[in-house]
Amino acid sequence: MALGPARPVRARLLPPAAALLIAATACSSAVEAPPAARTAPRDAAGDRIGTLSLGTARGPRACTASVVRSPRHNLLVTAAHCVVPEDYGPQEGLVFTPGYRNGTSPYGSWALDAVTVDPRWSEEADPEYDVAFVTVKPSGGRQIEDVVGGNSLGGESGFGLAVSVTGYPNGGEEPITCSTRTASQSPTQERFDCDGYTEGTSGSPWITGAGAVVGVIGGYQEGGDTPRVSYSVTFDERVTQLYRRAAAG
C-alpha cells in the first residue's frame, strides 16, 4: 500500500454563523468516519500472523503473511505483489517471522521455499489475481503449522462479513488490528474501511470469527493507496484452485 505525502491542514477565520455550520458538519462527519486500527493483543491466533522481511527478522520489511491449514502444514497466504513484485519477478531471500514484536521473534524466522501465484499475476500483474500461497521450509525439524497453528481457508462467503484484520505497518514494531465488515468494491473485489493500514500491511489476512481467512490486503490498487481504505480479491473459486495447487506441492 503506497502512500503519498500528507497535505497540510489549513484554517481561516469564519463569521460566527458559518463557524457553527462547519462545526455541525464536522461533528456529523466524525460520526461517519471509519474506525482506527489499534495495537493487536498478543494471543495464539495473532501469532499465526507475521512479517515478511529480507534475510532476517530485523531485515527490511516487505509485507505481512499468515499461516493457513494445509496437508503438509507448511503454507502461508499473502498478496502476490509481496512475493512476485510487478516487473521484478520472484522476491528472493524473504523470511517469515510469526508473532514478531519489538525486535523479538518468539518462534524464530522461517525461510520461504516455493511461491504459487496465478499466471495472470506473474505475466500481467492482473489485480484480480493478487493472492499468493507460499510454502516455508521446516525449522528444527518442525513445520510452521505444527508450531503456531493455522487458519482455515474461507471462500464464497459473500460481502458484509465481520472480520478482524491484523498486519504489520513498516513504521512500527507491533502489529495493528481492526474489527470491521467487508463491503463490495466490485463483483470480484472487496474492501473494508479502517484507518492505519500503511505500507507493510499488504498481505494482512481478513479473518472471520470462525477463524477462516476470507481475504488479504491486495488486489485493487495493490491493497489501497490511502491508509483508510483497504481492498482484497474476493476469495472465490480462483483462490481455492490456487490453494489446491500450492497444497499439492
Short mmCIF file of N, CA and C in Angstrom, two decimals, residues 54-136:
data_model
loop_
_atom_site.label_atom_id
_atom_site.label_comp_id
_atom_site.label_asym_id
_atom_site.label_seq_id
_atom_site.Cartn_x
_atom_site.Cartn_y
_atom_site.Cartn_z
N LEU A 54 13.45 -9.25 4.59
CA LEU A 54 14.57 -9.71 3.78
C LEU A 54 15.70 -10.19 4.68
N GLY A 55 16.04 -11.47 4.54
CA GLY A 55 17.22 -12.01 5.21
C GLY A 55 16.98 -12.47 6.63
N THR A 56 16.57 -11.55 7.49
CA THR A 56 16.35 -11.85 8.91
C THR A 56 15.10 -11.14 9.38
N ALA A 57 14.69 -11.45 10.62
CA ALA A 57 13.52 -10.79 11.18
C ALA A 57 13.71 -9.28 11.29
N ARG A 58 14.94 -8.81 11.46
CA ARG A 58 15.22 -7.39 11.57
C ARG A 58 15.58 -6.75 10.25
N GLY A 59 15.54 -7.53 9.16
CA GLY A 59 15.86 -7.00 7.85
C GLY A 59 14.75 -6.12 7.31
N PRO A 60 14.99 -5.50 6.13
CA PRO A 60 13.96 -4.65 5.53
C PRO A 60 12.66 -5.41 5.36
N ARG A 61 11.55 -4.82 5.79
CA ARG A 61 10.26 -5.50 5.73
C ARG A 61 9.58 -5.28 4.39
N ALA A 62 8.89 -6.33 3.94
CA ALA A 62 8.15 -6.26 2.69
C ALA A 62 6.65 -6.18 2.95
N CYS A 63 6.12 -7.14 3.70
CA CYS A 63 4.67 -7.30 3.82
C CYS A 63 4.33 -8.11 5.07
N THR A 64 3.07 -8.52 5.12
CA THR A 64 2.54 -9.37 6.18
C THR A 64 2.06 -10.68 5.55
N ALA A 65 2.14 -11.77 6.28
CA ALA A 65 1.62 -13.07 5.82
C ALA A 65 1.06 -13.80 7.02
N SER A 66 0.35 -14.90 6.76
CA SER A 66 -0.22 -15.69 7.85
C SER A 66 -0.27 -17.15 7.45
N VAL A 67 -0.35 -18.00 8.46
CA VAL A 67 -0.36 -19.45 8.24
C VAL A 67 -1.78 -19.93 7.96
N VAL A 68 -1.93 -20.74 6.91
CA VAL A 68 -3.22 -21.39 6.63
C VAL A 68 -3.04 -22.90 6.73
N ARG A 69 -4.10 -23.56 7.14
CA ARG A 69 -4.02 -25.02 7.26
C ARG A 69 -3.80 -25.65 5.89
N SER A 70 -2.98 -26.68 5.90
CA SER A 70 -2.69 -27.40 4.65
C SER A 70 -2.25 -28.81 4.98
N PRO A 71 -2.33 -29.73 4.01
CA PRO A 71 -1.96 -31.12 4.29
C PRO A 71 -0.53 -31.29 4.79
N ARG A 72 0.39 -30.45 4.31
CA ARG A 72 1.79 -30.57 4.71
C ARG A 72 2.18 -29.63 5.84
N HIS A 73 1.24 -28.84 6.30
CA HIS A 73 1.44 -27.97 7.46
C HIS A 73 2.53 -26.92 7.24
N ASN A 74 2.69 -26.46 6.00
CA ASN A 74 3.81 -25.56 5.70
C ASN A 74 3.42 -24.37 4.82
N LEU A 75 2.18 -23.92 4.89
CA LEU A 75 1.68 -22.98 3.90
C LEU A 75 1.27 -21.63 4.52
N LEU A 76 1.65 -20.55 3.82
CA LEU A 76 1.25 -19.20 4.16
C LEU A 76 0.38 -18.63 3.05
N VAL A 77 -0.39 -17.59 3.39
CA VAL A 77 -1.10 -16.83 2.38
C VAL A 77 -0.70 -15.36 2.54
N THR A 78 -0.54 -14.67 1.41
CA THR A 78 -0.20 -13.26 1.40
C THR A 78 -0.67 -12.68 0.07
N ALA A 79 -0.30 -11.46 -0.24
CA ALA A 79 -0.62 -10.87 -1.54
C ALA A 79 0.47 -11.24 -2.54
N ALA A 80 0.07 -11.45 -3.79
CA ALA A 80 1.05 -11.81 -4.82
C ALA A 80 2.10 -10.73 -5.01
N HIS A 81 1.69 -9.46 -4.92
CA HIS A 81 2.67 -8.39 -5.16
C HIS A 81 3.74 -8.33 -4.08
N CYS A 82 3.53 -9.02 -2.96
CA CYS A 82 4.53 -9.07 -1.90
C CYS A 82 5.69 -9.99 -2.26
N VAL A 83 5.42 -11.05 -2.96
CA VAL A 83 6.44 -12.07 -3.23
C VAL A 83 6.83 -12.16 -4.70
N VAL A 84 6.00 -11.63 -5.59
CA VAL A 84 6.33 -11.55 -7.02
C VAL A 84 5.99 -10.12 -7.47
N PRO A 85 6.85 -9.15 -7.12
CA PRO A 85 6.55 -7.77 -7.48
C PRO A 85 6.48 -7.57 -8.99
N GLU A 86 5.57 -6.71 -9.40
CA GLU A 86 5.41 -6.42 -10.83
C GLU A 86 6.74 -5.93 -11.41
N ASP A 87 7.12 -6.50 -12.54
CA ASP A 87 8.32 -6.14 -13.31
C ASP A 87 9.63 -6.61 -12.67
N TYR A 88 9.57 -7.32 -11.53
CA TYR A 88 10.79 -7.75 -10.87
C TYR A 88 10.93 -9.27 -10.77
N GLY A 89 9.84 -10.00 -10.86
CA GLY A 89 9.89 -11.44 -10.69
C GLY A 89 9.93 -11.81 -9.22
N PRO A 90 10.06 -13.09 -8.91
CA PRO A 90 10.00 -13.55 -7.52
C PRO A 90 11.02 -12.83 -6.63
N GLN A 91 10.58 -12.46 -5.46
CA GLN A 91 11.44 -11.80 -4.47
C GLN A 91 12.25 -12.86 -3.74
N GLU A 92 13.58 -12.78 -3.84
CA GLU A 92 14.45 -13.78 -3.21
C GLU A 92 14.82 -13.36 -1.79
N GLY A 93 15.06 -14.35 -0.94
CA GLY A 93 15.64 -14.11 0.37
C GLY A 93 14.68 -13.68 1.46
N LEU A 94 13.37 -13.83 1.24
CA LEU A 94 12.41 -13.43 2.27
C LEU A 94 12.30 -14.51 3.35
N VAL A 95 12.04 -14.05 4.58
CA VAL A 95 11.75 -14.95 5.69
C VAL A 95 10.45 -14.51 6.35
N PHE A 96 9.77 -15.47 6.96
CA PHE A 96 8.52 -15.23 7.68
C PHE A 96 8.79 -15.33 9.16
N THR A 97 8.38 -14.30 9.92
CA THR A 97 8.59 -14.28 11.36
C THR A 97 7.25 -14.13 12.06
N PRO A 98 6.64 -15.24 12.48
CA PRO A 98 5.33 -15.16 13.13
C PRO A 98 5.44 -14.55 14.53
N GLY A 99 4.43 -13.75 14.89
CA GLY A 99 4.39 -13.19 16.23
C GLY A 99 5.44 -12.15 16.53
N TYR A 100 6.07 -11.58 15.51
CA TYR A 100 7.13 -10.60 15.72
C TYR A 100 6.62 -9.38 16.50
N ARG A 101 7.41 -8.93 17.50
CA ARG A 101 7.09 -7.72 18.25
C ARG A 101 8.35 -7.12 18.83
N ASN A 102 8.53 -5.83 18.58
CA ASN A 102 9.59 -5.08 19.25
C ASN A 102 10.95 -5.78 19.21
N GLY A 103 11.27 -6.32 18.04
CA GLY A 103 12.57 -6.95 17.86
C GLY A 103 12.66 -8.38 18.34
N THR A 104 11.59 -8.92 18.91
CA THR A 104 11.62 -10.30 19.39
C THR A 104 10.92 -11.22 18.42
N SER A 105 11.43 -12.43 18.30
CA SER A 105 10.89 -13.44 17.37
C SER A 105 10.63 -14.72 18.16
N PRO A 106 9.45 -14.84 18.80
CA PRO A 106 9.21 -15.95 19.73
C PRO A 106 9.27 -17.33 19.08
N TYR A 107 9.04 -17.39 17.77
CA TYR A 107 9.05 -18.68 17.08
C TYR A 107 10.14 -18.75 16.01
N GLY A 108 11.05 -17.81 16.02
CA GLY A 108 12.11 -17.78 15.03
C GLY A 108 11.61 -17.30 13.68
N SER A 109 12.51 -17.36 12.70
CA SER A 109 12.18 -16.97 11.33
C SER A 109 12.27 -18.20 10.43
N TRP A 110 11.37 -18.23 9.46
CA TRP A 110 11.21 -19.40 8.60
C TRP A 110 11.46 -19.00 7.15
N ALA A 111 12.42 -19.67 6.52
CA ALA A 111 12.78 -19.34 5.15
C ALA A 111 11.69 -19.77 4.17
N LEU A 112 11.38 -18.90 3.22
CA LEU A 112 10.41 -19.25 2.18
C LEU A 112 11.02 -20.29 1.24
N ASP A 113 10.18 -21.21 0.78
CA ASP A 113 10.64 -22.29 -0.08
C ASP A 113 10.11 -22.15 -1.50
N ALA A 114 8.79 -22.11 -1.67
CA ALA A 114 8.19 -22.03 -3.00
C ALA A 114 7.00 -21.08 -2.96
N VAL A 115 6.78 -20.40 -4.09
CA VAL A 115 5.69 -19.43 -4.21
C VAL A 115 4.74 -19.88 -5.31
N THR A 116 3.44 -19.83 -5.04
CA THR A 116 2.43 -20.18 -6.04
C THR A 116 1.55 -18.97 -6.29
N VAL A 117 1.59 -18.44 -7.51
CA VAL A 117 0.70 -17.36 -7.93
C VAL A 117 0.06 -17.76 -9.26
N ASP A 118 -1.04 -17.13 -9.57
CA ASP A 118 -1.71 -17.38 -10.85
C ASP A 118 -0.88 -16.78 -11.98
N PRO A 119 -0.77 -17.46 -13.13
CA PRO A 119 -0.02 -16.90 -14.26
C PRO A 119 -0.51 -15.51 -14.67
N ARG A 120 -1.79 -15.22 -14.43
CA ARG A 120 -2.30 -13.91 -14.81
C ARG A 120 -1.74 -12.81 -13.92
N TRP A 121 -1.20 -13.21 -12.75
CA TRP A 121 -0.45 -12.23 -11.97
C TRP A 121 0.99 -12.16 -12.45
N SER A 122 1.66 -13.29 -12.54
CA SER A 122 3.08 -13.28 -12.87
C SER A 122 3.36 -12.73 -14.26
N GLU A 123 2.41 -12.89 -15.19
CA GLU A 123 2.63 -12.44 -16.56
C GLU A 123 2.04 -11.06 -16.85
N GLU A 124 0.96 -10.71 -16.14
CA GLU A 124 0.25 -9.46 -16.47
C GLU A 124 0.02 -8.56 -15.27
N ALA A 125 0.37 -9.02 -14.06
CA ALA A 125 0.08 -8.27 -12.83
C ALA A 125 -1.40 -7.90 -12.76
N ASP A 126 -2.26 -8.85 -13.11
CA ASP A 126 -3.69 -8.63 -13.09
C ASP A 126 -4.16 -8.53 -11.64
N PRO A 127 -4.72 -7.39 -11.21
CA PRO A 127 -5.12 -7.24 -9.81
C PRO A 127 -6.20 -8.21 -9.36
N GLU A 128 -6.87 -8.86 -10.32
CA GLU A 128 -7.87 -9.86 -9.94
C GLU A 128 -7.23 -11.13 -9.38
N TYR A 129 -5.89 -11.22 -9.46
CA TYR A 129 -5.19 -12.43 -9.01
C TYR A 129 -4.04 -12.10 -8.06
N ASP A 130 -4.23 -11.03 -7.29
CA ASP A 130 -3.19 -10.58 -6.37
C ASP A 130 -3.26 -11.34 -5.04
N VAL A 131 -3.06 -12.64 -5.14
CA VAL A 131 -3.02 -13.54 -3.98
C VAL A 131 -1.90 -14.54 -4.21
N ALA A 132 -1.18 -14.90 -3.16
CA ALA A 132 -0.11 -15.90 -3.27
C ALA A 132 -0.16 -16.85 -2.10
N PHE A 133 0.17 -18.11 -2.38
CA PHE A 133 0.40 -19.09 -1.33
C PHE A 133 1.88 -19.45 -1.35
N VAL A 134 2.45 -19.53 -0.16
CA VAL A 134 3.90 -19.69 -0.03
C VAL A 134 4.20 -20.83 0.92
N THR A 135 5.03 -21.76 0.50
CA THR A 135 5.49 -22.80 1.42
C THR A 135 6.77 -22.33 2.10
N VAL A 136 6.92 -22.71 3.37
CA VAL A 136 8.13 -22.37 4.11
C VAL A 136 8.85 -23.66 4.50
#
